[in-house]
PDB file of C-alpha atoms in Angstrom:
ATOM      1  CA  MET A 332    -105.389-158.541  47.218  1.00 50.00           C
ATOM      2  CA  LEU A 333    -102.117-159.171  49.201  1.00 48.00           C
ATOM      3  CA  LEU A 334    -101.108-161.232  46.333  1.00 48.00           C
ATOM      4  CA  GLY A 335    -101.929-159.059  43.737  1.00 52.00           C
ATOM      5  CA  LYS A 336     -99.746-155.955  45.617  1.00 55.00           C
ATOM      6  CA  CYS A 337     -96.878-158.387  45.844  1.00 52.00           C
ATOM      7  CA  GLU A 338     -96.625-159.852  42.295  1.00 53.00           C
ATOM      8  CA  GLY A 339     -96.717-155.968  41.333  1.00 54.00           C
ATOM      9  CA  ARG A 340     -93.376-155.423  43.756  1.00 58.00           C
ATOM     10  CA  VAL A 341     -91.725-158.566  42.155  1.00 52.00           C
ATOM     11  CA  THR A 342     -92.374-157.095  39.071  1.00 57.00           C
ATOM     12  CA  GLU A 343     -90.946-154.081  39.480  1.00 64.00           C
ATOM     13  CA  LEU A 344     -87.982-155.566  41.809  1.00 55.00           C
ATOM     14  CA  GLY A 345     -87.541-157.111  38.257  1.00 56.00           C
ATOM     15  CA  ARG A 346     -87.376-154.263  36.298  1.00 58.00           C
ATOM     16  CA  LYS A 347     -84.384-152.962  38.416  1.00 57.00           C
ATOM     17  CA  LEU A 348     -82.248-155.978  38.348  1.00 51.00           C
ATOM     18  CA  SER A 349     -82.264-155.874  34.762  1.00 51.00           C
ATOM     19  CA  LYS A 350     -81.804-152.779  34.455  1.00 54.00           C
ATOM     20  CA  ARG A 351     -78.622-152.815  36.228  1.00 55.00           C
ATOM     21  CA  VAL A 352     -77.492-155.545  34.444  1.00 65.00           C
ATOM     22  CA  GLU A 353     -77.991-154.303  31.375  1.00 80.00           C
ATOM     23  CA  PRO A 354     -74.889-151.221  30.836  1.00 88.00           C
ATOM     24  CA  ASP A 355     -75.606-147.946  30.160  1.00 94.00           C
ATOM     25  CA  ASP A 356     -74.696-146.339  27.779  1.00 95.00           C
ATOM     26  CA  GLY A 357     -71.834-143.881  29.468  1.00 95.00           C
ATOM     27  CA  ALA A 358     -70.115-147.678  30.488  1.00 96.00           C
ATOM     28  CA  LEU A 359     -70.860-148.522  26.623  1.00 96.00           C
ATOM     29  CA  VAL A 360     -69.348-145.407  26.037  1.00 96.00           C
ATOM     30  CA  ALA A 361     -66.493-145.677  27.837  1.00 96.00           C
ATOM     31  CA  ARG A 362     -65.521-148.867  26.711  1.00 96.00           C
ATOM     32  CA  SER A 363     -65.935-147.570  23.256  1.00 96.00           C
ATOM     33  CA  GLN A 364     -62.957-145.314  23.891  1.00 96.00           C
ATOM     34  CA  ALA A 365     -60.969-148.598  25.366  1.00 96.00           C
ATOM     35  CA  GLY A 366     -61.575-150.334  22.118  1.00 95.00           C
ATOM     36  CA  ASP A 367     -64.407-152.486  22.764  1.00 95.00           C
ATOM     37  CA  ARG A 368     -65.843-152.964  19.654  1.00 95.00           C
ATOM     38  CA  ARG A 369     -69.374-155.251  21.367  1.00 96.00           C
ATOM     39  CA  ALA A 370     -69.401-151.678  23.504  1.00 96.00           C
ATOM     40  CA  PHE A 371     -70.048-149.597  20.220  1.00 97.00           C
ATOM     41  CA  SER A 372     -72.041-152.136  18.405  1.00 96.00           C
ATOM     42  CA  GLU A 373     -74.675-151.955  21.552  1.00 97.00           C
ATOM     43  CA  LEU A 374     -74.984-148.275  21.461  1.00 97.00           C
ATOM     44  CA  VAL A 375     -75.505-148.400  17.195  1.00 97.00           C
ATOM     45  CA  ARG A 376     -78.449-150.948  18.587  1.00 97.00           C
ATOM     46  CA  ARG A 377     -80.157-148.832  20.545  1.00 97.00           C
ATOM     47  CA  HIS A 378     -80.039-146.416  18.954  1.00 97.00           C
ATOM     48  CA  GLN A 379     -79.834-147.124  14.863  1.00 97.00           C
ATOM     49  CA  THR A 380     -83.459-147.080  14.766  1.00 96.00           C
ATOM     50  CA  ALA A 381     -84.043-143.588  16.648  1.00 95.00           C
ATOM     51  CA  VAL A 382     -80.352-142.174  13.957  1.00 96.00           C
ATOM     52  CA  TYR A 383     -82.370-143.996  11.087  1.00 96.00           C
ATOM     53  CA  ARG A 384     -86.078-142.379  11.853  1.00 93.00           C
ATOM     54  CA  VAL A 385     -83.950-138.986  11.885  1.00 92.00           C
ATOM     55  CA  CYS A 386     -81.489-139.349   8.461  1.00 93.00           C
ATOM     56  CA  TYR A 387     -85.170-140.042   6.935  1.00 90.00           C
ATOM     57  CA  ARG A 388     -86.764-137.694   8.008  1.00 87.00           C
ATOM     58  CA  VAL A 389     -85.173-135.190   6.873  1.00 86.00           C
ATOM     59  CA  LEU A 390     -83.959-136.837   3.520  1.00 86.00           C
ATOM     60  CA  GLY A 391     -87.187-138.234   2.856  1.00 82.00           C
ATOM     61  CA  ASP A 392     -86.308-141.298   0.768  1.00 85.00           C
ATOM     62  CA  ARG A 393     -85.326-144.588   2.497  1.00 90.00           C
ATOM     63  CA  GLU A 394     -82.203-146.027   1.119  1.00 92.00           C
ATOM     64  CA  ASP A 395     -80.376-141.947   1.420  1.00 92.00           C
ATOM     65  CA  ALA A 396     -81.577-142.447   5.607  1.00 93.00           C
ATOM     66  CA  ARG A 397     -79.889-145.775   5.359  1.00 95.00           C
ATOM     67  CA  ASP A 398     -76.758-144.606   3.368  1.00 95.00           C
ATOM     68  CA  ALA A 399     -77.139-141.859   6.495  1.00 95.00           C
ATOM     69  CA  ALA A 400     -78.002-143.444   9.365  1.00 96.00           C
ATOM     70  CA  GLN A 401     -74.516-145.633   8.017  1.00 96.00           C
ATOM     71  CA  GLU A 402     -72.515-142.516   7.178  1.00 95.00           C
ATOM     72  CA  ALA A 403     -73.318-141.218  10.366  1.00 96.00           C
ATOM     73  CA  PHE A 404     -72.724-144.149  13.125  1.00 97.00           C
ATOM     74  CA  ILE A 405     -69.028-144.251  11.121  1.00 95.00           C
ATOM     75  CA  ARG A 406     -68.446-140.641  12.292  1.00 95.00           C
ATOM     76  CA  ALA A 407     -68.775-141.397  15.567  1.00 96.00           C
ATOM     77  CA  TYR A 408     -67.036-144.117  15.908  1.00 96.00           C
ATOM     78  CA  GLY A 409     -64.357-141.799  14.650  1.00 95.00           C
ATOM     79  CA  LYS A 410     -65.490-139.380  16.922  1.00 95.00           C
ATOM     80  CA  ILE A 411     -65.900-141.768  19.961  1.00 96.00           C
ATOM     81  CA  ASP A 412     -62.410-140.674  21.146  1.00 95.00           C
ATOM     82  CA  THR A 413     -64.017-137.108  21.178  1.00 94.00           C
ATOM     83  CA  PHE A 414     -67.568-137.542  23.163  1.00 94.00           C
ATOM     84  CA  GLN A 415     -66.958-136.092  27.007  1.00 92.00           C
ATOM     85  CA  GLY A 416     -70.736-136.600  28.199  1.00 89.00           C
ATOM     86  CA  ARG A 417     -71.171-133.172  28.155  1.00 88.00           C
ATOM     87  CA  SER A 418     -75.466-134.717  26.429  1.00 89.00           C
ATOM     88  CA  ALA A 419     -76.199-137.909  26.201  1.00 93.00           C
ATOM     89  CA  PHE A 420     -74.672-139.812  23.799  1.00 96.00           C
ATOM     90  CA  ARG A 421     -77.932-140.318  21.996  1.00 94.00           C
ATOM     91  CA  THR A 422     -78.431-136.701  21.537  1.00 93.00           C
ATOM     92  CA  TRP A 423     -74.871-136.727  20.163  1.00 94.00           C
ATOM     93  CA  MET A 424     -75.805-139.239  17.864  1.00 96.00           C
ATOM     94  CA  LEU A 425     -79.038-137.731  16.766  1.00 94.00           C
ATOM     95  CA  ARG A 426     -76.397-134.371  16.121  1.00 91.00           C
ATOM     96  CA  LEU A 427     -74.315-136.518  13.946  1.00 94.00           C
ATOM     97  CA  ALA A 428     -77.292-137.575  12.220  1.00 94.00           C
ATOM     98  CA  VAL A 429     -78.786-134.540  11.187  1.00 92.00           C
ATOM     99  CA  ASN A 430     -75.049-132.470  10.511  1.00 90.00           C
ATOM    100  CA  VAL A 431     -75.038-135.680   8.166  1.00 93.00           C
ATOM    101  CA  SER A 432     -78.528-135.756   6.351  1.00 90.00           C
ATOM    102  CA  LEU A 433     -78.551-132.236   6.424  1.00 86.00           C
ATOM    103  CA  ASN A 434     -74.996-131.985   4.144  1.00 85.00           C
ATOM    104  CA  GLU A 435     -76.683-135.109   1.948  1.00 84.00           C
ATOM    105  CA  ARG A 436     -79.601-132.566   1.621  1.00 78.00           C
ATOM    106  CA  SER A 437     -77.435-129.812   0.513  1.00 69.00           C
ATOM    107  CA  ARG A 438     -75.236-131.602  -1.783  1.00 71.00           C
ATOM    108  CA  ARG A 439     -78.036-133.451  -3.216  1.00 61.00           C
ATOM    109  CA  ARG A 440     -81.516-132.716  -6.277  1.00 48.00           C
ATOM    110  CA  PRO A 441     -84.805-132.571  -4.987  1.00 47.00           C
ATOM    111  CA  LEU A 442     -86.680-135.149  -3.115  1.00 42.00           C
ATOM    112  CA  PRO A 443     -87.951-137.833  -5.401  1.00 42.00           C
ATOM    113  CA  PRO A 444     -91.928-138.593  -4.600  1.00 44.00           C
ATOM    114  CA  GLU A 445     -92.637-140.834  -1.999  1.00 41.00           C
ATOM    115  CA  LEU A 446     -93.897-144.373  -2.422  1.00 34.00           C
ATOM    116  CA  LEU A 447     -96.266-144.622   1.233  1.00 37.00           C
ATOM    117  CA  GLU A 448     -96.802-148.698   2.198  1.00 44.00           C
ATOM    118  CA  ALA A 449    -100.330-148.937   2.766  1.00 43.00           C
ATOM    119  CA  ASP A 450    -101.435-150.077   6.447  1.00 46.00           C
ATOM    120  CA  SER A 451    -102.370-154.066   5.725  1.00 49.00           C
ATOM    121  CA  GLY A 452    -104.443-154.461   9.096  1.00 55.00           C
ATOM    122  CA  SER A 453    -106.572-152.439   7.930  1.00 59.00           C
ATOM    123  CA  GLY A 454    -109.262-152.219   4.777  1.00 67.00           C
ATOM    124  CA  PRO A 455    -108.130-150.812   0.708  1.00 71.00           C
ATOM    125  CA  GLU A 456    -109.774-147.009   2.044  1.00 73.00           C
ATOM    126  CA  GLU A 457    -108.935-146.488   5.211  1.00 74.00           C
ATOM    127  CA  ALA A 458    -104.906-147.899   4.069  1.00 68.00           C
ATOM    128  CA  ALA A 459    -105.840-145.135   1.156  1.00 71.00           C
ATOM    129  CA  VAL A 460    -106.785-141.950   3.742  1.00 70.00           C
ATOM    130  CA  ALA A 461    -103.678-142.817   6.147  1.00 72.00           C
ATOM    131  CA  ALA A 462    -101.438-142.985   2.446  1.00 73.00           C
ATOM    132  CA  ASP A 463    -102.432-139.459   1.411  1.00 77.00           C
ATOM    133  CA  GLU A 464    -102.434-137.728   5.254  1.00 80.00           C
ATOM    134  CA  VAL A 465     -98.620-139.721   5.686  1.00 74.00           C
ATOM    135  CA  ALA A 466     -97.589-138.043   1.974  1.00 77.00           C
ATOM    136  CA  ARG A 467     -99.238-134.829   3.308  1.00 83.00           C
ATOM    137  CA  LEU A 468     -97.409-134.874   5.857  1.00 81.00           C
ATOM    138  CA  HIS A 469     -93.882-135.677   4.528  1.00 80.00           C
ATOM    139  CA  ARG A 470     -94.479-133.205   1.516  1.00 84.00           C
ATOM    140  CA  ALA A 471     -95.567-130.668   4.078  1.00 87.00           C
ATOM    141  CA  LEU A 472     -92.087-131.801   6.369  1.00 86.00           C
ATOM    142  CA  ARG A 473     -90.218-131.601   3.001  1.00 84.00           C
ATOM    143  CA  SER A 474     -91.326-127.991   2.408  1.00 89.00           C
ATOM    144  CA  LEU A 475     -90.057-126.878   5.446  1.00 91.00           C
ATOM    145  CA  LYS A 476     -86.369-124.984   6.281  1.00 92.00           C
ATOM    146  CA  PRO A 477     -84.131-127.351   7.287  1.00 89.00           C
ATOM    147  CA  ASN A 478     -83.377-126.203  10.319  1.00 91.00           C
ATOM    148  CA  HIS A 479     -86.783-126.069  10.804  1.00 94.00           C
ATOM    149  CA  ARG A 480     -87.889-129.529   9.969  1.00 91.00           C
ATOM    150  CA  ALA A 481     -84.715-130.920  12.358  1.00 91.00           C
ATOM    151  CA  ALA A 482     -85.620-128.944  14.844  1.00 93.00           C
ATOM    152  CA  VAL A 483     -89.829-130.270  13.935  1.00 91.00           C
ATOM    153  CA  VAL A 484     -88.336-133.664  13.799  1.00 89.00           C
ATOM    154  CA  LEU A 485     -85.861-133.745  16.323  1.00 90.00           C
ATOM    155  CA  ARG A 486     -88.654-131.596  18.500  1.00 90.00           C
ATOM    156  CA  ASP A 487     -91.838-133.987  18.036  1.00 87.00           C
ATOM    157  CA  LEU A 488     -91.140-136.819  16.354  1.00 83.00           C
ATOM    158  CA  GLU A 489     -88.327-138.013  18.543  1.00 84.00           C
ATOM    159  CA  GLY A 490     -89.351-136.324  21.611  1.00 86.00           C
ATOM    160  CA  LEU A 491     -86.670-134.553  22.918  1.00 88.00           C
ATOM    161  CA  THR A 492     -86.637-131.861  24.807  1.00 91.00           C
ATOM    162  CA  TYR A 493     -86.056-128.430  23.638  1.00 94.00           C
ATOM    163  CA  GLU A 494     -82.039-128.421  25.412  1.00 91.00           C
ATOM    164  CA  GLU A 495     -81.394-131.518  23.598  1.00 90.00           C
ATOM    165  CA  VAL A 496     -82.682-130.150  20.589  1.00 91.00           C
ATOM    166  CA  ALA A 497     -80.524-127.301  21.155  1.00 91.00           C
ATOM    167  CA  GLU A 498     -77.244-129.557  22.285  1.00 89.00           C
ATOM    168  CA  ALA A 499     -77.779-131.709  19.189  1.00 88.00           C
ATOM    169  CA  LEU A 500     -78.290-127.993  16.185  1.00 89.00           C
ATOM    170  CA  GLU A 501     -75.384-127.002  18.104  1.00 87.00           C
ATOM    171  CA  VAL A 502     -77.491-123.819  18.801  1.00 92.00           C
ATOM    172  CA  PRO A 503     -78.786-121.787  21.565  1.00 95.00           C
ATOM    173  CA  PRO A 504     -82.177-123.385  23.319  1.00 94.00           C
ATOM    174  CA  GLY A 505     -84.108-119.898  22.367  1.00 95.00           C
ATOM    175  CA  THR A 506     -82.758-120.435  18.469  1.00 96.00           C
ATOM    176  CA  ALA A 507     -84.126-124.161  18.978  1.00 95.00           C
ATOM    177  CA  LYS A 508     -88.017-123.314  20.385  1.00 96.00           C
ATOM    178  CA  GLY A 509     -87.877-120.726  17.440  1.00 96.00           C
ATOM    179  CA  TRP A 510     -87.068-123.063  14.940  1.00 96.00           C
ATOM    180  CA  VAL A 511     -89.712-125.370  15.986  1.00 94.00           C
ATOM    181  CA  SER A 512     -92.331-122.720  16.878  1.00 95.00           C
ATOM    182  CA  ARG A 513     -92.346-121.626  12.940  1.00 96.00           C
ATOM    183  CA  GLY A 514     -91.794-125.160  11.532  1.00 93.00           C
ATOM    184  CA  ARG A 515     -95.303-126.038  13.305  1.00 93.00           C
ATOM    185  CA  ARG A 516     -96.800-122.831  11.995  1.00 94.00           C
ATOM    186  CA  ARG A 517     -96.078-123.410   8.609  1.00 93.00           C
ATOM    187  CA  LEU A 518     -97.013-127.264   8.946  1.00 90.00           C
ATOM    188  CA  ARG A 519     -99.794-125.715   9.955  1.00 90.00           C
ATOM    189  CA  GLU A 520    -100.711-123.831   7.192  1.00 91.00           C
ATOM    190  CA  LEU A 521     -99.533-126.311   5.233  1.00 88.00           C
ATOM    191  CA  LEU A 522    -101.845-129.083   6.516  1.00 86.00           C
ATOM    192  CA  LEU A 523    -105.020-127.212   8.505  1.00 83.00           C
TER     193      LEU A 523
END
């Protein structure tokens, strides 16, 4: 019993020490602002998945999402000196991703039908049902107004707080809450 408690404390101490060794986003931003390219590369590594997911959910196309994510990071690199730390770097980066994606979305044709990959871990029938459900969700998301879609994606799929959603979309928190609420209501109508 005592050994188990000690192991737990050692494990927790190890986690705390490993967190201290790895610089936080603020330190990486400061180093990036001083010209350290490796620091910016680390920021990209940490946030590329979330940025891609936001771009994909706004645009609905994998290739366009990759392009938009790359463009968002290029813009972030060019504007890193303007980052003042009033929000988390992640929030600032996702705001850029949303803006790039919405701009791209407004300039192009309607979304093409999506090709979905079935989960190889399930049988063919379960994979087909899952693919149908995912396709329904993507169609429903695409049918939302762009601001509502972005708010729902950031809040419900990326886990941002309402305040972070508001910062990312550059609107008051009440507006962000309203967009999430209206987006969710519309999704319920479409999916039920």
